Short mmCIF file of C-alpha atoms in Angstrom, two decimals:
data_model
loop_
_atom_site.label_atom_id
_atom_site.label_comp_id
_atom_site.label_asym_id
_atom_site.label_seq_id
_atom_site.Cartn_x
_atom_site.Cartn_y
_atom_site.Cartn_z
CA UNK A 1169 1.60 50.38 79.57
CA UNK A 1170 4.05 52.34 77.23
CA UNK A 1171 2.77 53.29 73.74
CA UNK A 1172 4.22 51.16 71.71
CA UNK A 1173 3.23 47.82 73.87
CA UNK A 1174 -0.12 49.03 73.33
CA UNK A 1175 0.22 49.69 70.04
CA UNK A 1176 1.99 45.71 69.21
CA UNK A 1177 -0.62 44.04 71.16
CA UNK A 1178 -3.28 45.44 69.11
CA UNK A 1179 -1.31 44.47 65.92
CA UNK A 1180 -0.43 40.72 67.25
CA UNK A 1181 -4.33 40.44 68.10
CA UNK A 1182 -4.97 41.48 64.61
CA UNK A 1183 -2.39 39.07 62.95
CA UNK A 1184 -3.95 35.94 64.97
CA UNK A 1185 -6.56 36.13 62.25
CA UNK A 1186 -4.43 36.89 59.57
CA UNK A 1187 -3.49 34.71 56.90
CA UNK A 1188 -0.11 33.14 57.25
CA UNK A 1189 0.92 34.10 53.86
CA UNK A 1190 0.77 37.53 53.95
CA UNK A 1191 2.12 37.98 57.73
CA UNK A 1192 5.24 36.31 59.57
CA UNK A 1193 3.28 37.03 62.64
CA UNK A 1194 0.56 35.15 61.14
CA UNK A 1195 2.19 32.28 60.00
CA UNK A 1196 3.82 31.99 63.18
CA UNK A 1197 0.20 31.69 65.08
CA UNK A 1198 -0.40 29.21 62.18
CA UNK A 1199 2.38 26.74 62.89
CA UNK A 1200 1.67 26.71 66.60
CA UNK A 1201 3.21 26.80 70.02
CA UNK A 1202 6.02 25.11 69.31
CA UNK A 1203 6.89 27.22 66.59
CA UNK A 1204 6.79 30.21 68.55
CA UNK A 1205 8.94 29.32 71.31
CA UNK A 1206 11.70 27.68 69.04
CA UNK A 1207 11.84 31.43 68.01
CA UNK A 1208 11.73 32.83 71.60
CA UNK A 1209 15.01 30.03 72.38
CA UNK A 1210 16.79 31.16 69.70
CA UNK A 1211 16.24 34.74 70.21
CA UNK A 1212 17.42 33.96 74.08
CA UNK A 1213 20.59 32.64 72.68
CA UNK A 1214 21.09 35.37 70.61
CA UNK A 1215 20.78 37.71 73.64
CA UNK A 1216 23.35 35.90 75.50
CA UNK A 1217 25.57 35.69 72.43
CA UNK A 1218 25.28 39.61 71.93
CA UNK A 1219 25.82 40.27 75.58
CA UNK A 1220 29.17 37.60 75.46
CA UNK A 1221 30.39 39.87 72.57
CA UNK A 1222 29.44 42.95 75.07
CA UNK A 1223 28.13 44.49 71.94
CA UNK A 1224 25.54 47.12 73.21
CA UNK A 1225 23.66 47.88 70.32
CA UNK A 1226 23.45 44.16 68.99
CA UNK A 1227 22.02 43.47 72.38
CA UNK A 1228 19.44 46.11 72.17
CA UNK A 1229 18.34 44.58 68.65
CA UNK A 1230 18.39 40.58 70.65
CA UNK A 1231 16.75 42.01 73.58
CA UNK A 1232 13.94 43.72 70.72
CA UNK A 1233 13.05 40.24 68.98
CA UNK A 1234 13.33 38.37 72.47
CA UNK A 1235 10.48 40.78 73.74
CA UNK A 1236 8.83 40.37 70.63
CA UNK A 1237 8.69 36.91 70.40
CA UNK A 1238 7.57 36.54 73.58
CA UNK A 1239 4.54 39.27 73.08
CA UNK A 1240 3.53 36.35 70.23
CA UNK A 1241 3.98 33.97 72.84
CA UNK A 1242 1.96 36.06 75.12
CA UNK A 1243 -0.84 36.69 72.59
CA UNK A 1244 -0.85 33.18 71.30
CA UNK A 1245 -2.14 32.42 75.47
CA UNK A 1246 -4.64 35.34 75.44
CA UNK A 1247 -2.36 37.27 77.30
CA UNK A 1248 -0.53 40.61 76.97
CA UNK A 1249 2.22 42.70 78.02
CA UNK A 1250 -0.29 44.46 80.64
CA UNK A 1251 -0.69 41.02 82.39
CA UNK A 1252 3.07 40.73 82.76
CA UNK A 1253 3.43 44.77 83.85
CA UNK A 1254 1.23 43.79 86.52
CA UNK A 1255 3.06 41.28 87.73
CA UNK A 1256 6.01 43.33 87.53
CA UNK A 1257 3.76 46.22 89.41
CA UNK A 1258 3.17 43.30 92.21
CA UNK A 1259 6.55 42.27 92.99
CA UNK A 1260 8.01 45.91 93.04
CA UNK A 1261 9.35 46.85 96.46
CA UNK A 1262 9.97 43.15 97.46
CA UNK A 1263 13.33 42.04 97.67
CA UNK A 1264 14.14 38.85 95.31
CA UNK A 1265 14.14 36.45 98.14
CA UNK A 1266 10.78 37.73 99.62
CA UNK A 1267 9.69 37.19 95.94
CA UNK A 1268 10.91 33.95 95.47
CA UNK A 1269 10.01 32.86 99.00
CA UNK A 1270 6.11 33.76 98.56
CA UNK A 1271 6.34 31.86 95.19
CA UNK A 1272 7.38 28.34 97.02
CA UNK A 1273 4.32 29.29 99.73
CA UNK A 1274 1.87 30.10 97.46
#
């Protein structure tokens, strides 16, 4: 796992704890699930807006608070990025139908 996804998970672990005053992070844990993926919607729409406008670095900056949001997400589950890199890791060299084919199987 890259640096810096090791580095955020540690820090969203931390801010579970946190108090929701003090941390956005925090006070996102605090208000709950639903909270959290209100955030991850809008930040989706955002994405696509950015991409519409075909405006590279505004969809670098979407695409940064989309994966964000969704490490909170992750964290808020007891997750982490590692558990989605190694799902990644399993599906590499499989075409998308094989993927998708093994998912309706299994």
């Amino acid at each position: 796992m890259s640096e810096i996804l090791s580095q955020l998970t540690e820090v969203l672990e931390q801010r579970r704890a946190g108090d929701p005053d003090s941390s956005y992070v925090s006070s996102l844990y605090h208000k709950g699930l639903d909270a959290i993926l209100k955030k991850i919607g809008e930040e989706a729409t955002e994405t696509v807006m950015a991409a519409k406008d075909g405006d590279r670095e505004k969809i670098v900056y979407e695409v940064a608070d989309l994966w964000f949001h969704t490490m909170v997400l992750l964290a808020h589950e007891g997750l982490a990025a590692r558990d989605v890199l190694a799902e990644l890791d399993r599906r590499f060299g499989l075409s998308g139908l094989e993927e998708k084919s093994q998912r309706k199987s299994g």
